[in-house]
Structures are given as C-alpha cells and as structure tokens.
PDB file of C-alpha atoms in Angstrom:
ATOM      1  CA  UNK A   1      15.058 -44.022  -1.909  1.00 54.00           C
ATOM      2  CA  UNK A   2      18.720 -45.014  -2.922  1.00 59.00           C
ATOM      3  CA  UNK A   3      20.134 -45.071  -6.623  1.00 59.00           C
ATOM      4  CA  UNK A   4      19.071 -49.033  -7.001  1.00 58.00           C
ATOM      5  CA  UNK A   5      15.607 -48.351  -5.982  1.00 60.00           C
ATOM      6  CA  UNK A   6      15.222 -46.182  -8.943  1.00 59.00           C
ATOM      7  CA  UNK A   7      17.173 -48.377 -11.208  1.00 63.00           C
ATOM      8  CA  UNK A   8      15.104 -51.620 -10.253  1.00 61.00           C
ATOM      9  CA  UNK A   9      11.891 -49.418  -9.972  1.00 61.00           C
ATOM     10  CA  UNK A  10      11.293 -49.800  -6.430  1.00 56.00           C
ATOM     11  CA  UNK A  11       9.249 -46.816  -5.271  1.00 57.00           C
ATOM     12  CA  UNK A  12       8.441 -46.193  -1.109  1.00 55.00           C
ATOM     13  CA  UNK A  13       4.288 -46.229  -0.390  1.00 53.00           C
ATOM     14  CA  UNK A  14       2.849 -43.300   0.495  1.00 53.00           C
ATOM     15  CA  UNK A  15       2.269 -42.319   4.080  1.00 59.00           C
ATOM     16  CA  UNK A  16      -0.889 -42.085   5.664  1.00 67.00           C
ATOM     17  CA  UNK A  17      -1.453 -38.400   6.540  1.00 81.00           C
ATOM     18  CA  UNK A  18      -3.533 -39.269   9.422  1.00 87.00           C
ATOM     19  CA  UNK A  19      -3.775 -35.764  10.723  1.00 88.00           C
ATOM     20  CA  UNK A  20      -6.070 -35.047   7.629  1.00 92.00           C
ATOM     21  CA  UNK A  21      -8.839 -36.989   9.457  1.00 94.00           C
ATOM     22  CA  UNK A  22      -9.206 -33.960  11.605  1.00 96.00           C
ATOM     23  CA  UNK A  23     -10.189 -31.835   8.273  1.00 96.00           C
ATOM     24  CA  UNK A  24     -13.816 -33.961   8.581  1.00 97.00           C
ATOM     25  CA  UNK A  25     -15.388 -31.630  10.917  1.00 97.00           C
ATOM     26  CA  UNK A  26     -14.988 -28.555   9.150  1.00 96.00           C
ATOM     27  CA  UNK A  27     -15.888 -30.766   5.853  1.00 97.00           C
ATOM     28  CA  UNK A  28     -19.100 -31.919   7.775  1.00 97.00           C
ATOM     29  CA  UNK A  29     -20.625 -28.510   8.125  1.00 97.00           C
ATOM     30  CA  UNK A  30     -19.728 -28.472   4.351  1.00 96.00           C
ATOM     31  CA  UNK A  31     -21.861 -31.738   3.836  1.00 97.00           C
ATOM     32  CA  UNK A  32     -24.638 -30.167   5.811  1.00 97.00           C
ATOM     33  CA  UNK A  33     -24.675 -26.752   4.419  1.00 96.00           C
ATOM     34  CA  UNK A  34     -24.313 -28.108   0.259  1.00 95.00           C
ATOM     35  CA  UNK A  35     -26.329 -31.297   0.307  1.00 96.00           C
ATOM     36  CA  UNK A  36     -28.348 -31.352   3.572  1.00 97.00           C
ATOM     37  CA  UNK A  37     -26.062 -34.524   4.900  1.00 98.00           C
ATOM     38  CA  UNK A  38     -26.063 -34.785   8.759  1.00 97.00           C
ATOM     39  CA  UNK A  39     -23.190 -36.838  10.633  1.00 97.00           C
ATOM     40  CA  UNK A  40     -24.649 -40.030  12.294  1.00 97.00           C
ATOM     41  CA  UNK A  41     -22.513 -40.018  15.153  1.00 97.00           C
ATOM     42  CA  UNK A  42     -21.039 -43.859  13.948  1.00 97.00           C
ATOM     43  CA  UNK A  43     -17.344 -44.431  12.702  1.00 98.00           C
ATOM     44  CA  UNK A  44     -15.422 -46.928  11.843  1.00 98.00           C
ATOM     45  CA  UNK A  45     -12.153 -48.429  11.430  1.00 98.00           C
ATOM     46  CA  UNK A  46     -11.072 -51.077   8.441  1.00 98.00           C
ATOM     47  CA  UNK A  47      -8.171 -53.435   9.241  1.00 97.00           C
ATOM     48  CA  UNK A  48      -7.464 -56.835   8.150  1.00 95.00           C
ATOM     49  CA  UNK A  49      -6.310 -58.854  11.607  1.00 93.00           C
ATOM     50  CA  UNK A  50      -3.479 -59.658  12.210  1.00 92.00           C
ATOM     51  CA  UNK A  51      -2.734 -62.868  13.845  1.00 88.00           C
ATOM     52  CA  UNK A  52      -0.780 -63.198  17.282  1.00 89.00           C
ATOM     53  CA  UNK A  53      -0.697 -61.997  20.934  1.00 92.00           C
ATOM     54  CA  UNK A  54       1.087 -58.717  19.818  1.00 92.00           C
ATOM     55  CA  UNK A  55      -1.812 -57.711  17.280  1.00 94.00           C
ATOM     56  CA  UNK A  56      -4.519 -58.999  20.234  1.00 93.00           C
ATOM     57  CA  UNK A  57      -2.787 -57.080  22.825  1.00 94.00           C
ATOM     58  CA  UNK A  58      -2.958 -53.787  20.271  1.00 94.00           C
ATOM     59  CA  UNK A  59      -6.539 -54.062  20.137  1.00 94.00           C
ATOM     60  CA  UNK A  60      -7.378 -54.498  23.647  1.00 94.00           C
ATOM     61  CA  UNK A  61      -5.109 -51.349  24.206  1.00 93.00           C
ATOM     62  CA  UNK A  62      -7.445 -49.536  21.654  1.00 95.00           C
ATOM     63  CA  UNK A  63     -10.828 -50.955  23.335  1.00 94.00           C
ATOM     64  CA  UNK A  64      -9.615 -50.138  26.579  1.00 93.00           C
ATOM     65  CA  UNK A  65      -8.457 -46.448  25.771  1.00 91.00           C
ATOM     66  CA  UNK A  66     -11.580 -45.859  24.028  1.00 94.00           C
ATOM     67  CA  UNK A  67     -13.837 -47.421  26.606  1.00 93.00           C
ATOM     68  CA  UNK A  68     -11.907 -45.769  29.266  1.00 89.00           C
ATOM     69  CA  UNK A  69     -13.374 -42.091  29.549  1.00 79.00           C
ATOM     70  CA  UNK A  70     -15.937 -40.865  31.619  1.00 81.00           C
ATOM     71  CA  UNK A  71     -18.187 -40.040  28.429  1.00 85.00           C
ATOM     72  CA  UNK A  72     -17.200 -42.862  26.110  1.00 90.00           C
ATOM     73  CA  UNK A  73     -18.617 -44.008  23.273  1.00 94.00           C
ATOM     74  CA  UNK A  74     -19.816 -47.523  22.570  1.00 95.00           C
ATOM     75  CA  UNK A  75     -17.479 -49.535  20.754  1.00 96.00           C
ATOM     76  CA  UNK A  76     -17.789 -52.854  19.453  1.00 96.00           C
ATOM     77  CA  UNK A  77     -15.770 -55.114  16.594  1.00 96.00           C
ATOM     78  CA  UNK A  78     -17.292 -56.652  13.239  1.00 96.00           C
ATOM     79  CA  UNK A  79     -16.139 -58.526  11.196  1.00 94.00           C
ATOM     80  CA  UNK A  80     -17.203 -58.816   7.330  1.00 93.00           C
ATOM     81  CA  UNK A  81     -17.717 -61.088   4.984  1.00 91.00           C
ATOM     82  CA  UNK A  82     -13.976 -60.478   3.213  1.00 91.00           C
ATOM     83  CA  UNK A  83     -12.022 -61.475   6.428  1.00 92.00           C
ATOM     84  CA  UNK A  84     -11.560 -57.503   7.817  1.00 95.00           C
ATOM     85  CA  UNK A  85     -12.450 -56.192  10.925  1.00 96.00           C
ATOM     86  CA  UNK A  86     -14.853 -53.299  11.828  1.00 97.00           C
ATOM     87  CA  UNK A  87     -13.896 -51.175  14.847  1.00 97.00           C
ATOM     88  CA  UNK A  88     -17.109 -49.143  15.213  1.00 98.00           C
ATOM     89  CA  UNK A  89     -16.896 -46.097  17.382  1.00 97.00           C
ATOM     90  CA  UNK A  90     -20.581 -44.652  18.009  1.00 96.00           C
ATOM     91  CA  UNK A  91     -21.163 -41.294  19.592  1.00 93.00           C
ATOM     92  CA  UNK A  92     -23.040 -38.414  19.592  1.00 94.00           C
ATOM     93  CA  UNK A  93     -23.654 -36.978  16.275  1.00 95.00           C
ATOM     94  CA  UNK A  94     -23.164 -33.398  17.195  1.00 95.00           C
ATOM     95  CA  UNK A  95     -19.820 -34.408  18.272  1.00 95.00           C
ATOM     96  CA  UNK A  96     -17.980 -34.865  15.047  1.00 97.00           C
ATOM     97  CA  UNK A  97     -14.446 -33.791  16.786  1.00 96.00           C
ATOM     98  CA  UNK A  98     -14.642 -36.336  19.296  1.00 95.00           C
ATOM     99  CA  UNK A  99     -15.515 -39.478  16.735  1.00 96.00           C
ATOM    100  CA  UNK A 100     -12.373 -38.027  14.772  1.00 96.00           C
ATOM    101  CA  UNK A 101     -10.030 -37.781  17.544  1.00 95.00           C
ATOM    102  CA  UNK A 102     -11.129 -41.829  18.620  1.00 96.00           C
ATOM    103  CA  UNK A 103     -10.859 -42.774  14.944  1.00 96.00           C
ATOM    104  CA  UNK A 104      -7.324 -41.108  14.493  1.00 95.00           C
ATOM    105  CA  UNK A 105      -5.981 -42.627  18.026  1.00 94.00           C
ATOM    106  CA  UNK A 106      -7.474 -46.198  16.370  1.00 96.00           C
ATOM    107  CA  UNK A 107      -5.360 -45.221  13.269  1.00 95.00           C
ATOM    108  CA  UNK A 108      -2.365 -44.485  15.051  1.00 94.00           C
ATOM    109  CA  UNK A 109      -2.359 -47.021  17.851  1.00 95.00           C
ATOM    110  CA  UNK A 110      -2.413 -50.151  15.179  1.00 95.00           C
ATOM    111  CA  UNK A 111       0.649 -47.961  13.249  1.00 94.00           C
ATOM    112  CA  UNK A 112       2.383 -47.252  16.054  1.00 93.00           C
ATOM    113  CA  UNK A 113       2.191 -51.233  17.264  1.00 94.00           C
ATOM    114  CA  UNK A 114       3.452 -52.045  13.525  1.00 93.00           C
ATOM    115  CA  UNK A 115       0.112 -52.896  12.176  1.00 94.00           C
ATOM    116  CA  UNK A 116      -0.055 -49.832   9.514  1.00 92.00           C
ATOM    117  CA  UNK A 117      -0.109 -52.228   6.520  1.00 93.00           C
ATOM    118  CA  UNK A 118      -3.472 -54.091   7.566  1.00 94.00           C
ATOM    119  CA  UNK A 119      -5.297 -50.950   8.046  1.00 96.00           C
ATOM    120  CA  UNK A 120      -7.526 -49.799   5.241  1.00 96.00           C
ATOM    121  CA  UNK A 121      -9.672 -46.905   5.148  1.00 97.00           C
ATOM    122  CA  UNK A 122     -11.666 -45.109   7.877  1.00 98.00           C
ATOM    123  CA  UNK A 123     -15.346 -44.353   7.141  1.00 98.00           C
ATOM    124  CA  UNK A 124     -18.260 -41.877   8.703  1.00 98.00           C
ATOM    125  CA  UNK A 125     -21.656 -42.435   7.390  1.00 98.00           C
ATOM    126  CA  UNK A 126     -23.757 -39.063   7.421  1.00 98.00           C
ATOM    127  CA  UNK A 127     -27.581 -39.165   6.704  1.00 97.00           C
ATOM    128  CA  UNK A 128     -30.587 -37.074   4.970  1.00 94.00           C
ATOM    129  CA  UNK A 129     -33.475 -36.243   6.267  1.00 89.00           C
ATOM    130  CA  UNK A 130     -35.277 -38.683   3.637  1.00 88.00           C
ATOM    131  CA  UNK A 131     -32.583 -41.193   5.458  1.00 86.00           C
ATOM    132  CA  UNK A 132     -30.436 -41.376   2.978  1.00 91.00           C
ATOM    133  CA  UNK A 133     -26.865 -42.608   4.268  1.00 95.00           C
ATOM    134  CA  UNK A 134     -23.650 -41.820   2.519  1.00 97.00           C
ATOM    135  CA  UNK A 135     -20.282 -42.641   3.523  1.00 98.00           C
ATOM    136  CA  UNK A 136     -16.971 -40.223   3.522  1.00 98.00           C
ATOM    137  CA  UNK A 137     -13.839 -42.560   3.646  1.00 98.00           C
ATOM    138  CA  UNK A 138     -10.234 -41.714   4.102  1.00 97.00           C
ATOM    139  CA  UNK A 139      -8.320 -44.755   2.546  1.00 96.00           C
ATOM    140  CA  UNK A 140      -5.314 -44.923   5.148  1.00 95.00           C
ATOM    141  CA  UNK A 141      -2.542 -46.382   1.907  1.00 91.00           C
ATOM    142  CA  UNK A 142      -3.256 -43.324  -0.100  1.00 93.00           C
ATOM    143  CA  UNK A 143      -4.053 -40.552   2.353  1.00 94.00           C
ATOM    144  CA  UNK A 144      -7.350 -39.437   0.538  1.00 96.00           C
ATOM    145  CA  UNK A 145     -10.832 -39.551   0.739  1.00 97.00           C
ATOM    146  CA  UNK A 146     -13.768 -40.523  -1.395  1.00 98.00           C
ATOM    147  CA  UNK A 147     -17.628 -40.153  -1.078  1.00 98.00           C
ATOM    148  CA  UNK A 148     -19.583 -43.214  -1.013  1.00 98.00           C
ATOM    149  CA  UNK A 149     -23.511 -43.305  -2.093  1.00 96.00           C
ATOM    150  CA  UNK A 150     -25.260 -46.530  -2.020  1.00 95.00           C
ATOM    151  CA  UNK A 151     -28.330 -45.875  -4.799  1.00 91.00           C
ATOM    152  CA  UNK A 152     -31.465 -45.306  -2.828  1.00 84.00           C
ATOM    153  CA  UNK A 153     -33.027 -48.183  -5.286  1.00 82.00           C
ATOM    154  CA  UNK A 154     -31.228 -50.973  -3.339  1.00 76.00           C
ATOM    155  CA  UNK A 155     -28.836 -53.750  -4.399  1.00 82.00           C
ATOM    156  CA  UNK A 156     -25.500 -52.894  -5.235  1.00 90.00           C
ATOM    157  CA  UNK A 157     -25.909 -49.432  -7.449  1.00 94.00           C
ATOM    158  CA  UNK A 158     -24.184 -46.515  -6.124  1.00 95.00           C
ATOM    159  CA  UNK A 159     -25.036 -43.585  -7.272  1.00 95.00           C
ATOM    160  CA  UNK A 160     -22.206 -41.921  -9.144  1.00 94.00           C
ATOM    161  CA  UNK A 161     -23.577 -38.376  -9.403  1.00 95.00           C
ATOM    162  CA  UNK A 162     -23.681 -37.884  -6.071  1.00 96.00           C
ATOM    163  CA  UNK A 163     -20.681 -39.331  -5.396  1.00 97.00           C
ATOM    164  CA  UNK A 164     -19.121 -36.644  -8.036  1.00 96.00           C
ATOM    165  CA  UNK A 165     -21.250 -34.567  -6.582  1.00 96.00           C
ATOM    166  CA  UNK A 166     -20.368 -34.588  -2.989  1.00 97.00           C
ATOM    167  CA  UNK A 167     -16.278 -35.013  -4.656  1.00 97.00           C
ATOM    168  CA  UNK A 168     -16.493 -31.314  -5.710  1.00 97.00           C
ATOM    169  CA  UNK A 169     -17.789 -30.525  -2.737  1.00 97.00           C
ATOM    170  CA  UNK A 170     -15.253 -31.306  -0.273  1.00 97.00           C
ATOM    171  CA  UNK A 171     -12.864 -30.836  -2.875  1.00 95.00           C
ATOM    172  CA  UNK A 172     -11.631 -27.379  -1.152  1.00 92.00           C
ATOM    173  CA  UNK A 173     -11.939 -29.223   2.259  1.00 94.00           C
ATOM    174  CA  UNK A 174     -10.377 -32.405   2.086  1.00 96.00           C
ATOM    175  CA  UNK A 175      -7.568 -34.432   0.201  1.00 96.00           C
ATOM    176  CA  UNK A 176      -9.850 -35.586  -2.391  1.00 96.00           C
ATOM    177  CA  UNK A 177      -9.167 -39.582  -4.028  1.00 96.00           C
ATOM    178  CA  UNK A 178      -8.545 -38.402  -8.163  1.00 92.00           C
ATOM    179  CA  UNK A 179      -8.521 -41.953  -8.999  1.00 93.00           C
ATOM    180  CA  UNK A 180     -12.240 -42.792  -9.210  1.00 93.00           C
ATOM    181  CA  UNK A 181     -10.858 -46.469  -9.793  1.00 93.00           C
ATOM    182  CA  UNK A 182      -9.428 -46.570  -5.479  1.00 94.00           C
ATOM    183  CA  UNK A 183     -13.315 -45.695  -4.833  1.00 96.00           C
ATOM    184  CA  UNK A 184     -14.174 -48.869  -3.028  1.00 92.00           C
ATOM    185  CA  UNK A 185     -17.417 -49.683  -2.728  1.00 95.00           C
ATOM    186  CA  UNK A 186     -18.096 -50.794   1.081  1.00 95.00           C
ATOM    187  CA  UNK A 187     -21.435 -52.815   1.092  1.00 93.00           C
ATOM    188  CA  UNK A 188     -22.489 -53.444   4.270  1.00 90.00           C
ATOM    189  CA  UNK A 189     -19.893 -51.678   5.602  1.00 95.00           C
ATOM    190  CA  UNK A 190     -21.365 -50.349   9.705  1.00 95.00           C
ATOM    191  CA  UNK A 191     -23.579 -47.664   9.596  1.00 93.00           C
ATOM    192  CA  UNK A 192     -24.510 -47.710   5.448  1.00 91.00           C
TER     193      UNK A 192
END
C-alpha cells in the first residue's frame, strides 16, 4: 500500500488463507469429541457466477477434476434463491481430509482463473445423533470461520448459544470470525 493509499484511505482486502481449510479435520474430531457433532460427508462451495466462456470453462475444469478420480465424489451445482451458486461435493463422511482437499482445489481453481472476488464462504454441515445439522463456514473475504445452528424449532431462528457455544470450541482450532455481525445466516444452504 503506497503513501496515497493511506492518505485517501484506501486499504488492500484481506487474503483468503485458504490453507486454513485443512485445520477442519483436526477441528472435526473437536466437534465430535465436545458436542457429539458428526461430519456428514457433504460440502460446499459459495460463488456468485460469473458470466462468460472464461468463468464456464473454470467450472467445467473444476467438475471435471473432481469427477475425474477413480473414487470420486458426487458433485453437482445449485443455485439459490439470491443468484449464487452451490458447488456441492458429497463423500464419505469418515473422510473429512478428502472433502477438504476437493473444497480447497474448488477455492483455488476459481482464484487462480481470476474469479476470487465472487467466491464467498465454504460450508460443511456436521450432524447429531438427534439429527441435528449445524454448519462450520470459512468465509473466503475474511479468512475465518463461524458456526452456524439453525434452531431445532424451525423457521428462521438460529440458535445463538450453540453457535457461541461451538465458537469457543474451535476457538483453539480454527481462525475463529470475532465479528458476530459477518455470521451469515445460510438458509437453505445444501446439506442444512
């Protein structure tokens, strides 16, 4: 950032620290061991579209790399009700270090093709044995994450203490989101 920048108060975004997406596993077994939470074996990538053969060619690269192994996970694309796109990766659920590494080469694939700016957050639900699902997200603009717990009531209640709960939780395993404001609630969001 030059002299002008700080005079005009221009400041540069933060960077995506996408390597902190491989903290999850070790943060699962936390999620399992403090609150009973089990991974679901789903994951997903937020990203608004971006229009053009470029951005269409990036994607197919991405469904085609993670389509292409021998074991590979079902992927599809959905789209929500705000205009953003869904890539949902699901897998087995005892293989939390192979949903990562598809999630991260999603991540990196749209940055890497100059799409970094549409992505927004990454999310794996995990589950109860009551069912309960809650999502962990890692919003890709401030390299954090956040616990998100739709209320078991229904509607659209989350319920905060958990979330707080499950904050302090991974708070020694993950870049924890401070700002309780950047907590997006993701309703209907795959796999919650």
């Amino acid at each position: 950032m030059g002299l002008l920048d700080s005079i005009l108060g221009r400041s540069k975004p933060k960077q995506a620290n996408l390597d902190a997406l491989f903290a999850v596993p070790a943060a699962a077994i936390s999620l399992q061991a403090g609150a009973g939470l089990r991974p679901t074996g789903l994951g997903a990538v937020c990203y608004r579209p971006a229009g053009g053969a470029a951005f269409a060619q990036a994607e197919q690269e991405i469904l085609e790399l993670l389509r292409g192994a021998a074991d590979a996970p079902e992927v599809r694309l959905e789209h929500d009700e705000f205009g953003f796109t869904w890539l949902v990766v699901d897998d087995d659920p005892d293989d939390v270090e192979g949903l990562v590494t598809d999630l991260h080469a999603v991540n990196t694939t749209l940055e890497a093709h100059g799409f970094g700016p549409g992505l927004l957050c990454s999310l794996l639900p995990f589950t109860d044995g009551a069912g309960r699902t809650v999502g962990l997200l890692y919003l890709y603009k401030q390299g954090t994450f956040y616990p998100f717990a739709p209320s078991p009531q229904g509607g659209k209640q989350r319920d905060t203490l958990l979330e707080i709960t499950l904050r302090d939780l991974l708070a020694g395993e993950l870049p924890v989101e401070v700002e309780r404001s950047r907590w997006l609630a993701v309703w209907g969001a795959p796999g919650l």
